[in-house]
Coordinates of C-alpha atoms in Angstrom, one line a residue:
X1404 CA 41.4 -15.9 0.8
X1405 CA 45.3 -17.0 2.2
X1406 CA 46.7 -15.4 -1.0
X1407 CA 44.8 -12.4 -1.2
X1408 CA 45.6 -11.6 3.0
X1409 CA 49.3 -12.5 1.5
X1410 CA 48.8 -9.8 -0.9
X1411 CA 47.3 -7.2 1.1
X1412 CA 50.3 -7.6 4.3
X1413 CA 52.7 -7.7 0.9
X1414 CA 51.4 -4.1 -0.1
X1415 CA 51.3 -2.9 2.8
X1416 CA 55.1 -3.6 3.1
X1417 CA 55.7 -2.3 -0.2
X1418 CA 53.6 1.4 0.8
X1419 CA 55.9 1.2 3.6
X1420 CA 58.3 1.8 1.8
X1421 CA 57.3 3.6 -1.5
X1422 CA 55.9 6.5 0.8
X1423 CA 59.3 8.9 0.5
X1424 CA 58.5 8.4 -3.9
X1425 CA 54.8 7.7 -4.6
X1426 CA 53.8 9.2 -7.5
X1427 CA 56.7 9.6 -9.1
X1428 CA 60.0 7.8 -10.6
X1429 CA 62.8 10.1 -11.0
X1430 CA 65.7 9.9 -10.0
X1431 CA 66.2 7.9 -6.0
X1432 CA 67.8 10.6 -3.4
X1433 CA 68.9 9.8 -0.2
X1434 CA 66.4 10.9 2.5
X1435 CA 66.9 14.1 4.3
X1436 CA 64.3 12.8 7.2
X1437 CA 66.1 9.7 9.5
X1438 CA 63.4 6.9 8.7
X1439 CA 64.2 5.7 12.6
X1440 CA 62.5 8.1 14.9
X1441 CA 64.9 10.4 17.3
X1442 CA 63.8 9.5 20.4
X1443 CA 65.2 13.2 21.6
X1444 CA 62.7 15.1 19.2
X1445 CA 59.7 12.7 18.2
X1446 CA 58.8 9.8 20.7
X1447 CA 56.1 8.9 18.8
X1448 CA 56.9 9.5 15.2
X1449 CA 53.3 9.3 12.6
X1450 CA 52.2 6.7 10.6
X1451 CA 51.9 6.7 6.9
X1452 CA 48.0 6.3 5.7
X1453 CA 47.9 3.0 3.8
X1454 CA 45.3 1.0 2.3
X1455 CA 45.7 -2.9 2.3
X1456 CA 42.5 -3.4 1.1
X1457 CA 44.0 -2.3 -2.3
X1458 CA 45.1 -4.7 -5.2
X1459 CA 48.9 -5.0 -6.6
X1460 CA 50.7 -3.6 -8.6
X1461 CA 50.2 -5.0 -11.8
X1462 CA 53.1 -6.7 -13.9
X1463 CA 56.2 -4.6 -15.5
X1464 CA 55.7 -2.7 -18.9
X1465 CA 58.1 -4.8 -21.2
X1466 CA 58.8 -5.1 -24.7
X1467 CA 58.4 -8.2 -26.8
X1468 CA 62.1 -9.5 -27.2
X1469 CA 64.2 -12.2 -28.1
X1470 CA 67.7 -12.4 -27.6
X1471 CA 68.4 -15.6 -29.3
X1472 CA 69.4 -17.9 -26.3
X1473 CA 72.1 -14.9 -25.5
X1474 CA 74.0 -16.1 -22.2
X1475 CA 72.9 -14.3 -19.2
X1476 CA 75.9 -14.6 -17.1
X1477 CA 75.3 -13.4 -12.9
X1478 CA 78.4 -13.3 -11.2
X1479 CA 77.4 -14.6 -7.6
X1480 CA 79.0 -15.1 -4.2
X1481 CA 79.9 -18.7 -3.3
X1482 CA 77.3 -19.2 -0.7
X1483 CA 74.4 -21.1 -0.7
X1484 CA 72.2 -18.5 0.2
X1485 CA 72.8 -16.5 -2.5
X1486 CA 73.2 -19.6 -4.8
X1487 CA 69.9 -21.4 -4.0
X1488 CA 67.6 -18.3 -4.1
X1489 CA 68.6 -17.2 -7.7
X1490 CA 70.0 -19.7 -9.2
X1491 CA 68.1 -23.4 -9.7
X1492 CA 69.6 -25.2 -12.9
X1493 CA 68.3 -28.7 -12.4
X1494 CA 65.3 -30.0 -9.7
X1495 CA 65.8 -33.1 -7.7
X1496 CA 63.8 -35.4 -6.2
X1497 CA 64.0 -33.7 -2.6
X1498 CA 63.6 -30.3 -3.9
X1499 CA 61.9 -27.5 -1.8
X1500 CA 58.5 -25.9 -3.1
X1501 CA 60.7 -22.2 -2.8
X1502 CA 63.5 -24.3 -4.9
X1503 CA 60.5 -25.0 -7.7
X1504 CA 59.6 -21.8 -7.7
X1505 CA 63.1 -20.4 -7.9
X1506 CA 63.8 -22.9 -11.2
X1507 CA 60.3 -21.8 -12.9
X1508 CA 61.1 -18.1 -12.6
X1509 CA 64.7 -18.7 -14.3
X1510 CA 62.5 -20.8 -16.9
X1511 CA 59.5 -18.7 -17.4
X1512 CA 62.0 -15.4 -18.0
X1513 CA 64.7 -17.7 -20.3
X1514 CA 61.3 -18.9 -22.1
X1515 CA 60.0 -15.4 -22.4
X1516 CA 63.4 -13.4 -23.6
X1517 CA 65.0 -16.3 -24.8
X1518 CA 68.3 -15.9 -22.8
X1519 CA 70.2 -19.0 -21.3
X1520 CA 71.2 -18.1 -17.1
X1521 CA 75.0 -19.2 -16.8
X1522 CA 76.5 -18.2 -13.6
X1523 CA 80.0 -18.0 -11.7
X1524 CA 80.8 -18.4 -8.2
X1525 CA 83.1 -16.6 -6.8
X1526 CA 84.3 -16.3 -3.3
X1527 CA 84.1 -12.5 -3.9
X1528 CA 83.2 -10.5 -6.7
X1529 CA 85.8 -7.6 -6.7
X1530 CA 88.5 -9.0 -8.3
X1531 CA 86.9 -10.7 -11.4
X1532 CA 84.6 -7.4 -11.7
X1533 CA 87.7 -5.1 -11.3
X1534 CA 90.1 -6.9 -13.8
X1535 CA 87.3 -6.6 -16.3
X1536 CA 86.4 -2.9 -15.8
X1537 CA 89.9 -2.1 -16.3
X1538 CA 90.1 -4.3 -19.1
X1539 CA 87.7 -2.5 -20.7
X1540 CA 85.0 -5.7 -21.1
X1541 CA 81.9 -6.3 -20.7
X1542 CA 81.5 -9.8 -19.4
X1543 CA 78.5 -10.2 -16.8
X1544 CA 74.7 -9.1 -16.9
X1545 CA 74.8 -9.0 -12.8
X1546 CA 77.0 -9.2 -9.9
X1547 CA 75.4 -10.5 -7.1
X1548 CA 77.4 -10.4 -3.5
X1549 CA 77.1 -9.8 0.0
X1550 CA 76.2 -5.9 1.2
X1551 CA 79.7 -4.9 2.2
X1552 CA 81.0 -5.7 -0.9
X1553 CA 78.9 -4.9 -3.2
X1554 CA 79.2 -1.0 -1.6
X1555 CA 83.2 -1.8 -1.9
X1556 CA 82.7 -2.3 -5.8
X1557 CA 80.4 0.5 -6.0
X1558 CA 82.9 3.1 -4.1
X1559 CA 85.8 2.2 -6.9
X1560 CA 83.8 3.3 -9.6
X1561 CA 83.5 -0.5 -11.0
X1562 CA 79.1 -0.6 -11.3
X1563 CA 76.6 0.7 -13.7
X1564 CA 74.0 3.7 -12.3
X1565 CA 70.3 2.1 -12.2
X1566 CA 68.9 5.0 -12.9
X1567 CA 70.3 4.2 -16.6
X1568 CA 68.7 0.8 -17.3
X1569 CA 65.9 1.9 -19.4
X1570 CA 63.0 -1.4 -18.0
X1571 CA 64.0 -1.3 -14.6
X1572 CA 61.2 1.3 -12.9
X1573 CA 62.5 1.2 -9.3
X1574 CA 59.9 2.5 -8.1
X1575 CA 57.7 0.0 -8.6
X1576 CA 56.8 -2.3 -5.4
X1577 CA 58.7 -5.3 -6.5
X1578 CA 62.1 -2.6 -5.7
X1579 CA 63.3 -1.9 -2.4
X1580 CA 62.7 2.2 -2.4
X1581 CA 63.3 2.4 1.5
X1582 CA 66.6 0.8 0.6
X1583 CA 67.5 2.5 -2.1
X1584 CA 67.2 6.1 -0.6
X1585 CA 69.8 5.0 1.7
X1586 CA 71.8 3.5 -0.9
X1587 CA 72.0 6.4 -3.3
X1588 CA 74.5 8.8 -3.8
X1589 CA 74.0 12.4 -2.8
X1590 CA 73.5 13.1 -6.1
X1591 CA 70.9 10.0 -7.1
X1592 CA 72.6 8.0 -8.5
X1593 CA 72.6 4.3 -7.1
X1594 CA 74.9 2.0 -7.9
X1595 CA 73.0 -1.3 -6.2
X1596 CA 69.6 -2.3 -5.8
X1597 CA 67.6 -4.5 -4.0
X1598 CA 64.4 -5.9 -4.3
X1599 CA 62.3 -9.2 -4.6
X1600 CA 64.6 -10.6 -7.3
X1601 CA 65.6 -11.6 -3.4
X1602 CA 63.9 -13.1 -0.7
X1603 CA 67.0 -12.6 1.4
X1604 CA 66.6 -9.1 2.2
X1605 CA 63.7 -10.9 4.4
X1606 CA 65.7 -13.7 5.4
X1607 CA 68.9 -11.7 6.5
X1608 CA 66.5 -9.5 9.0
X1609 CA 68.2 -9.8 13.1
X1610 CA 65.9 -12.1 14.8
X1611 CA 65.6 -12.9 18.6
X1612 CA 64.6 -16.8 18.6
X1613 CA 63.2 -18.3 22.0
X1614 CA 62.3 -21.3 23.6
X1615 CA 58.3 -20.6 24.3
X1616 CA 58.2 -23.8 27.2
X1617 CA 61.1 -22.8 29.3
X1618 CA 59.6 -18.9 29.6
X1619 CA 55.9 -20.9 30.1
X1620 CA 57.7 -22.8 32.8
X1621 CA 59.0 -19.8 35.1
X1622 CA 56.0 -18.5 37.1
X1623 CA 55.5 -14.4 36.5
X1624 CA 57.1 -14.6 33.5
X1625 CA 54.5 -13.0 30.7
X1626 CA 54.5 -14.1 27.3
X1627 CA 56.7 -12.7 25.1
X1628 CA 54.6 -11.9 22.3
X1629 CA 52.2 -10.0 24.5
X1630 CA 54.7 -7.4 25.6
X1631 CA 55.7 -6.8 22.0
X1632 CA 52.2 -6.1 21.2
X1633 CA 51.5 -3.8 24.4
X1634 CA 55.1 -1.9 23.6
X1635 CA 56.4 -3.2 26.7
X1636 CA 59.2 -5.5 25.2
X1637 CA 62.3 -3.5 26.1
X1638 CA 66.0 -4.2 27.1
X1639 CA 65.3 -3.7 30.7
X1640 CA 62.7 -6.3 30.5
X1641 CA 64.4 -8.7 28.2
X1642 CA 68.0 -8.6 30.6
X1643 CA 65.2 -9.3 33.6
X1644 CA 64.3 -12.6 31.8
X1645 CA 67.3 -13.8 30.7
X1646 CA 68.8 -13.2 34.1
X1647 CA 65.9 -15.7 35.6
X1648 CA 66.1 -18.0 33.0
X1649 CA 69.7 -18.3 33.4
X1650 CA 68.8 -19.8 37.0
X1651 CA 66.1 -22.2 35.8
X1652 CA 67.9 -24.0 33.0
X1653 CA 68.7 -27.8 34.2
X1654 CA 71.9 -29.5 32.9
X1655 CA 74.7 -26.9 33.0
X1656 CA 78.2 -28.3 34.2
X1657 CA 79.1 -24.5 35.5
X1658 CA 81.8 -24.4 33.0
X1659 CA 80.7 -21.6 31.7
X1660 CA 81.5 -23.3 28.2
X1661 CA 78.4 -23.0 25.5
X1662 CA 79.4 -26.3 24.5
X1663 CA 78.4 -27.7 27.8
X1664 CA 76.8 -25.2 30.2
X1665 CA 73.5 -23.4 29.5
X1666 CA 72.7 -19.4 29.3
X1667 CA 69.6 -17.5 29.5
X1668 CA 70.9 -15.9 26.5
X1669 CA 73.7 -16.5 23.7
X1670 CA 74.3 -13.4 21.8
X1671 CA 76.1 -13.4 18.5
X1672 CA 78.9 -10.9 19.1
X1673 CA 78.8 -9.7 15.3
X1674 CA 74.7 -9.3 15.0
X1675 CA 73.5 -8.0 18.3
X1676 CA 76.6 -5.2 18.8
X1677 CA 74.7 -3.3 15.4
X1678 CA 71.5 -4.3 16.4
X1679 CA 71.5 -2.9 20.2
X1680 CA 72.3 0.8 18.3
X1681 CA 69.3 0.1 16.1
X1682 CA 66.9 -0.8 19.3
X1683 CA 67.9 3.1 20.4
X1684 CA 66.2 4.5 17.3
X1685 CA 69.3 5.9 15.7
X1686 CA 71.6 4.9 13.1
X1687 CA 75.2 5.2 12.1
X1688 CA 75.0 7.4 9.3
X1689 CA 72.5 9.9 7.6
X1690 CA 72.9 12.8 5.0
X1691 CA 71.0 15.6 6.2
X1692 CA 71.8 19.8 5.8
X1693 CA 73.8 18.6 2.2
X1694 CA 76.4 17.1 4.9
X1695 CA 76.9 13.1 6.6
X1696 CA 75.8 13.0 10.1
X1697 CA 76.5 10.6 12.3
X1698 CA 73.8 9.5 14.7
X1699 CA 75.2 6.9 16.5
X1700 CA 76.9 9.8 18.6
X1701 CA 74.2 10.3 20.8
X1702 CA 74.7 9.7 24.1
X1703 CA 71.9 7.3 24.5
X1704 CA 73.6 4.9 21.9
X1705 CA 77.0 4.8 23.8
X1706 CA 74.7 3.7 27.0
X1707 CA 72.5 1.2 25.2
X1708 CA 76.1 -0.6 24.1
X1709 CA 77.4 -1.0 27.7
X1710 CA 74.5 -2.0 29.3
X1711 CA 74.0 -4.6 26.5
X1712 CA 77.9 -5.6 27.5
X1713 CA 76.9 -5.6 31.1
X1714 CA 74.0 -7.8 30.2
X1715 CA 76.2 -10.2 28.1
X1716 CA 79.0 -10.4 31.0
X1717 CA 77.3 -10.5 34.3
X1718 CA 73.9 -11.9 33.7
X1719 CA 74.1 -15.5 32.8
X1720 CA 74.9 -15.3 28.7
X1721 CA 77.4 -16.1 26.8
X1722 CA 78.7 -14.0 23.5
X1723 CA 79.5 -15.7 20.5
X1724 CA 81.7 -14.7 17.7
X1725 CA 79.8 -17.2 15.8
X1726 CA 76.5 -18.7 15.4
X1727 CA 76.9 -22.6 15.5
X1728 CA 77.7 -22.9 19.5
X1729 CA 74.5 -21.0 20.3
X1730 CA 72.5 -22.8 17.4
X1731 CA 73.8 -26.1 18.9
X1732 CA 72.8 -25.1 22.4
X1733 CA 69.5 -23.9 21.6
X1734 CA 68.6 -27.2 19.8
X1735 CA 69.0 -28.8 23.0
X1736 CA 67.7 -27.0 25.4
X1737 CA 70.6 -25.0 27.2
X1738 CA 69.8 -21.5 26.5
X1739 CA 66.1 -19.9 26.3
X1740 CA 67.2 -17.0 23.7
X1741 CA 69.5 -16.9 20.8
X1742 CA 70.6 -13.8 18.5
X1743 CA 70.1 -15.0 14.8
X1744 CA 68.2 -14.2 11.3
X1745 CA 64.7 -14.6 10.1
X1746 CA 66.0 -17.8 7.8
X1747 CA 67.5 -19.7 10.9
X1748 CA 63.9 -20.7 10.9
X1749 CA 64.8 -23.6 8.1
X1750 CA 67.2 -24.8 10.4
X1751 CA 65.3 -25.0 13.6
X1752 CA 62.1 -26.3 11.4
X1753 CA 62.9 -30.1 11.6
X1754 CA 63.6 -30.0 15.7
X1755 CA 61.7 -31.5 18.4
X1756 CA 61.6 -27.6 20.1
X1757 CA 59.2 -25.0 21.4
X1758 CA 60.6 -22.3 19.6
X1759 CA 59.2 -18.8 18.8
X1760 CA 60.4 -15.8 16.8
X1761 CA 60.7 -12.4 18.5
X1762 CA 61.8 -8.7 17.2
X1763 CA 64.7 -7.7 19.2
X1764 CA 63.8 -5.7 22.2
X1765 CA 63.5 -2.1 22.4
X1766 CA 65.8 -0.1 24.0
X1767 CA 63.5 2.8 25.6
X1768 CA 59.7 3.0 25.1
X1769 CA 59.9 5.9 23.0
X1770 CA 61.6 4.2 20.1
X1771 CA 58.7 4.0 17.9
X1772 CA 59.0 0.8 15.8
X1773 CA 61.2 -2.4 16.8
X1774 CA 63.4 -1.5 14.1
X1775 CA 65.7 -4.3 12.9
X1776 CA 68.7 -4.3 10.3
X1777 CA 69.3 -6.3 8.0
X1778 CA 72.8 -8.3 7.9
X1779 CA 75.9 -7.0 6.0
X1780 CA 75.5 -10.8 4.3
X1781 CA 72.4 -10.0 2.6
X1782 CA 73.0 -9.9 -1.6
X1783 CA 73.0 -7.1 -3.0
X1784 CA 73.0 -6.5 -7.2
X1785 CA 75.4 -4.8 -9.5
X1786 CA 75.9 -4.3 -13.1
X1787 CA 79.1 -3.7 -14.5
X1788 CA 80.0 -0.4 -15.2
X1789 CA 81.0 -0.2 -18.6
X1790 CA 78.1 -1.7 -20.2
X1791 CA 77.3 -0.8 -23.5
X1792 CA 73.5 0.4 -24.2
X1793 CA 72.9 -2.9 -26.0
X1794 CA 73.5 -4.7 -23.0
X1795 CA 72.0 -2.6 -20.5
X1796 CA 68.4 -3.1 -22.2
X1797 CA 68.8 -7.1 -22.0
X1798 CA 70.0 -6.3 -18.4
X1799 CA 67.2 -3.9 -17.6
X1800 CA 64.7 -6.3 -19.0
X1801 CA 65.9 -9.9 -17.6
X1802 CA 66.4 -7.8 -14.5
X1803 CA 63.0 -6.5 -14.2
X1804 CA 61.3 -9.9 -14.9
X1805 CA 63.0 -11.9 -12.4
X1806 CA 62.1 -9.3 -9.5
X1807 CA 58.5 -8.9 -10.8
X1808 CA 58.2 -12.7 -10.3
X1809 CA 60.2 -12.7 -7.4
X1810 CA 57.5 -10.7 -6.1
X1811 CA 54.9 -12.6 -7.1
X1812 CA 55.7 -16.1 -6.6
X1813 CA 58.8 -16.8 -4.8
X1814 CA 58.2 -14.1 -2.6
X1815 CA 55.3 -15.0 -1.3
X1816 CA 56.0 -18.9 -1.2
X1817 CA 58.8 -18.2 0.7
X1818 CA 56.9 -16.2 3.4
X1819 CA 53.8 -17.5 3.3
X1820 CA 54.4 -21.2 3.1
X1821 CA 58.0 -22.0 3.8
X1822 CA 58.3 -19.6 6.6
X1823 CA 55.3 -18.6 8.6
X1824 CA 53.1 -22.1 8.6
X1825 CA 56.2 -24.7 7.7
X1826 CA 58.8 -23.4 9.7
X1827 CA 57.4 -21.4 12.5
X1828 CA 55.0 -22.6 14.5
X1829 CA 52.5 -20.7 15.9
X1830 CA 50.5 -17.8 14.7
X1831 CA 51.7 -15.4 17.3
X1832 CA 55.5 -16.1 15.9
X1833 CA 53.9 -15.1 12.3
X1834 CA 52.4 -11.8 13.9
X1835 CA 55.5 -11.4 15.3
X1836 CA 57.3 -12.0 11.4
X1837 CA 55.0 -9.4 10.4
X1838 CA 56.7 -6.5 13.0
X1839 CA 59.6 -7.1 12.1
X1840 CA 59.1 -6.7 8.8
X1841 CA 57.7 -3.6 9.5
X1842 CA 60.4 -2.1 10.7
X1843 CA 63.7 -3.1 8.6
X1844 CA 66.1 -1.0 8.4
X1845 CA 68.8 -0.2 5.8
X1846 CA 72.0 2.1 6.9
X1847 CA 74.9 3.1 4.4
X1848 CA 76.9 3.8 7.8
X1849 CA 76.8 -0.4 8.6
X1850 CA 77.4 -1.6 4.7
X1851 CA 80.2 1.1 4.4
X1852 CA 82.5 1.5 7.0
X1853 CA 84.0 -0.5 9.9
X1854 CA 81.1 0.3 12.1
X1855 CA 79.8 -3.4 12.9
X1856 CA 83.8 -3.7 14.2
X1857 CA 83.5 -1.1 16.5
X1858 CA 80.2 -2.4 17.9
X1859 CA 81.4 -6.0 18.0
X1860 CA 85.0 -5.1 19.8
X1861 CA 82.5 -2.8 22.3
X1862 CA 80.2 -6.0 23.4
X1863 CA 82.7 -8.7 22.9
X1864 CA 86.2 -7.1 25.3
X1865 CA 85.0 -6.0 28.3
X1866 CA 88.3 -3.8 28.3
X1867 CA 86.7 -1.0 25.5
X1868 CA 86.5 2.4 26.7
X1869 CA 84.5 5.0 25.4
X1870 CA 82.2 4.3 22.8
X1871 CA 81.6 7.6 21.6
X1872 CA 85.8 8.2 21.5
X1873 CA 85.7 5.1 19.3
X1874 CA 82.3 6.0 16.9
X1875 CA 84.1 9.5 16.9
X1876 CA 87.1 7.6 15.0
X1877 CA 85.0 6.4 12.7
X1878 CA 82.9 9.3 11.8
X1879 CA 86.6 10.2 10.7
X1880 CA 87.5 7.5 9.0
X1881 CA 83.9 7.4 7.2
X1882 CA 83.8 10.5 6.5
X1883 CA 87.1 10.7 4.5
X1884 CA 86.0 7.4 2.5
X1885 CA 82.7 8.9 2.0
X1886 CA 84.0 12.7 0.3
X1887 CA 86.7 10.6 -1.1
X1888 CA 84.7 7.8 -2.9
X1889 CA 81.3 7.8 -2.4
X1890 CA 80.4 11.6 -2.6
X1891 CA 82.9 12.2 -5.0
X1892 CA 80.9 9.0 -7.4
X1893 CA 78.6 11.9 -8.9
X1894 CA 81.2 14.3 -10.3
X1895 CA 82.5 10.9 -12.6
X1896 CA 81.0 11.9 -15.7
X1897 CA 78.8 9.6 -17.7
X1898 CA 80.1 7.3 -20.3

């Protein structure tokens, strides 16, 4: 019954998203509607019918093939994210179920297509892929790397279209379609893809992480989760508690110092900047009218950033230009919330705590969803871009497999197990999983430009001016990269 509720939320994800292309798989093009909501024009925004009552998809249509133990060489970012969710050559005694899972699908595909996974890791992927574009070979099967690079390969001309990989159907719900009609090109053609060949598009999601006894302890202070449900979890509201938790922490030395004082609030300077736009129900960048718009212009986004900087500043928090002082500090007690990502939840798992997982708050009522991005660091995958045909079957197929069982068994383990009743604990903080998986959001504008600078500098120097001066820089800058590079990716002809 656990599995089949599993399977039914998982669907319901995957409709989500497969709205803009059900019924069809041609050719992915960027959306002309903004998936986030204008609060100016549509407070309320409409729902898209679903049924999670009905069964999954059933498994890819692949041909019978052997490839003779050919290498299948993935060309992946030295991290251990990245590393451990694709790539388990050997199983110790301590390893996790999601690491089990991880080695049996690189198995059960080696077994089935009789290819042998090699890997390198790289501290970035664009100059190994570069030299070997230019030189004409045809080295890796995938390139695996963080978002902003992966789009930085992609803009020089250096990765294979998707669209040409005869096995992969990306519109199938084991593929990311809500990401991918951000990701193509004006004219369709998409040069990464995403899917459940990685559970880190989950696990990269903005989370707000809180400690559920000191809110319980502060008289008139409602839960948390109940004002999410009831749409009442906004920025006003959230500044309100942090401001009177601030003043009900024990054990600060008034130093001010996250390594010794506490906060009603740490931010993470780098996360919460992009994320604050995102609460507003805008984002950075959106083709619309056969042009590139920028959102982020609005007036109500250049307010949301300043009173997030006022909030950060005046009202008992500290901001963080990286996560370990306010992961430290939440472990022991000295600050109630704490910007981070859904997979933080490994870390906090093994600590005495009272911890709960929230979306971050909304902005204004009428933002319809509690729309959260997903971090420049989450990997994104690439295939070289002079592939030969041969090659690109093997690719499409080994490819397709490995996000087919991706979705249905590391996926699922991964949610369902590791994070919602191993690492967070309580069902209110897995309802609360489930919204913000409802609501992820995927913006070419934050994976291609400079944008997360310009939000960071705005919360983290209290000296910035005007925001919308500074977005209206970058709309410039953007904009010449994007007729430059990206726009200008469709007129390449095809080899």
């Amino acid at each position: 019954m656990k599995k089949m509720m599993l399977r039914a939320f998982l669907l319901l994800l995957s409709l989500l998203m497969v709205i803009p292309f059900a019924g069809c798989q041609e050719t992915p093009t960027p959306q002309e509607t903004n998936p986030v909501t204008d609060p100016d024009t549509d407070p309320t925004g409409s729902d898209p019918e679903t049924d999670p009552e009905t069964d999954p998809q059933e498994g890819p249509d692949l041909p019978e093939k052997n490839y003779g133990n050919r290498e299948f060489l993935m060309v992946i970012r030295t991290d251990s994210r990245m590393l451990g969710e694709l790539y388990v050559d050997t199983l110790s005694s301590t390893a996790t179920s999601v690491e089990r899972a991880v080695y049996q699908r690189l198995s059960d595909v080696s077994t089935a297509y009789g290819v042998v996974f090699g890997v390198r890791k790289v501290d970035s992927s664009t100059k190994d892929v570069s030299s070997n574009v230019k030189s004409g070979q045809d080295v890796y099967d995938l390139i695996v790397d963080s978002a902003r690079t992966s789009f930085t390969n992609a803009a020089a001309g250096y990765y294979y279209d998707w669209n040409n990989l005869p096995y992969v159907n990306l519109s199938a719900d084991w593929w990311s379609q809500a990401a991918h009609a951000e990701f193509a090109t004006p004219g369709g053609k998409l040069f990464v893809a995403i899917g459940d060949i990685s559970y880190m598009s989950v696990g990269s999601a903005h989370a707000l992480w809180f400690n559920k006894a000191m809110v319980g302890d502060v008289d008139g202070l409602a839960s948390p989760y109940d004002l999410v449900r009831e749409n009442k979890w906004l920025f006003d509201t959230f500044e309100e508690y942090v401001v009177t938790l601030a003043s009900n922490i024990d054990g600060g030395d008034g130093t001010g110092d996250i390594a010794t004082d506490t906060f009603g609030y740490s931010g993470y300077g780098w996360g919460v900047g992009i994320q604050m736009l995102y609460s507003t129900g805008y984002k950075i960048l959106e083709w619309k009218n056969e042009d590139w718009t920028f959102p982020a212009k609005k007036d109500m986004a250049n307010e949301a950033l300043f009173d997030l900087r006022d909030l950060v500043y005046n009202s008992g928090s500290a901001i963080l230009s990286s996560h370990g002082g306010g992961k430290t500090a939440f472990g022991e007690r000295r600050v109630a919330f704490i910007d981070g990502e859904v997979h933080d939840a490994m870390g906090f798992a093994g600590l005495d705590l009272n911890y709960g997982i929230l979306p971050f708050p909304k902005y204004r009522k009428n933002v319809k969803e509690y729309y959260t991005i997903v971090d420049a660091s989450t990997p994104l995958f690439g295939v070289m871009r002079n592939t030969t045909a041969e090659n690109a079957e093997c690719i499409s197929i080994i490819a397709e497999a490995m996000a087919y069982e991706g979705y249905d068994k590391v996926l699922p383990l991964y949610y369902d197990t590791v994070l919602s009743y191993q690492a967070l604990k309580d069902e209110d903080s897995i309802e609360m999983l489930h919204i913000i998986h409802d609501s992820l959001i995927w913006d070419l504008g934050y994976y291609y430009s400079n944008a997360r600078d310009v939000f960071h500098d705005c919360v983290t120097n209290p000296e910035t001016g005007s925001l919308s001066k500074a977005i209206e820089e970058l709309e410039e800058s953007t904009r010449t990269q994007l007729y430059e590079k990206w726009n200008a990716l469709d007129l390449e002809e095809e080899e």
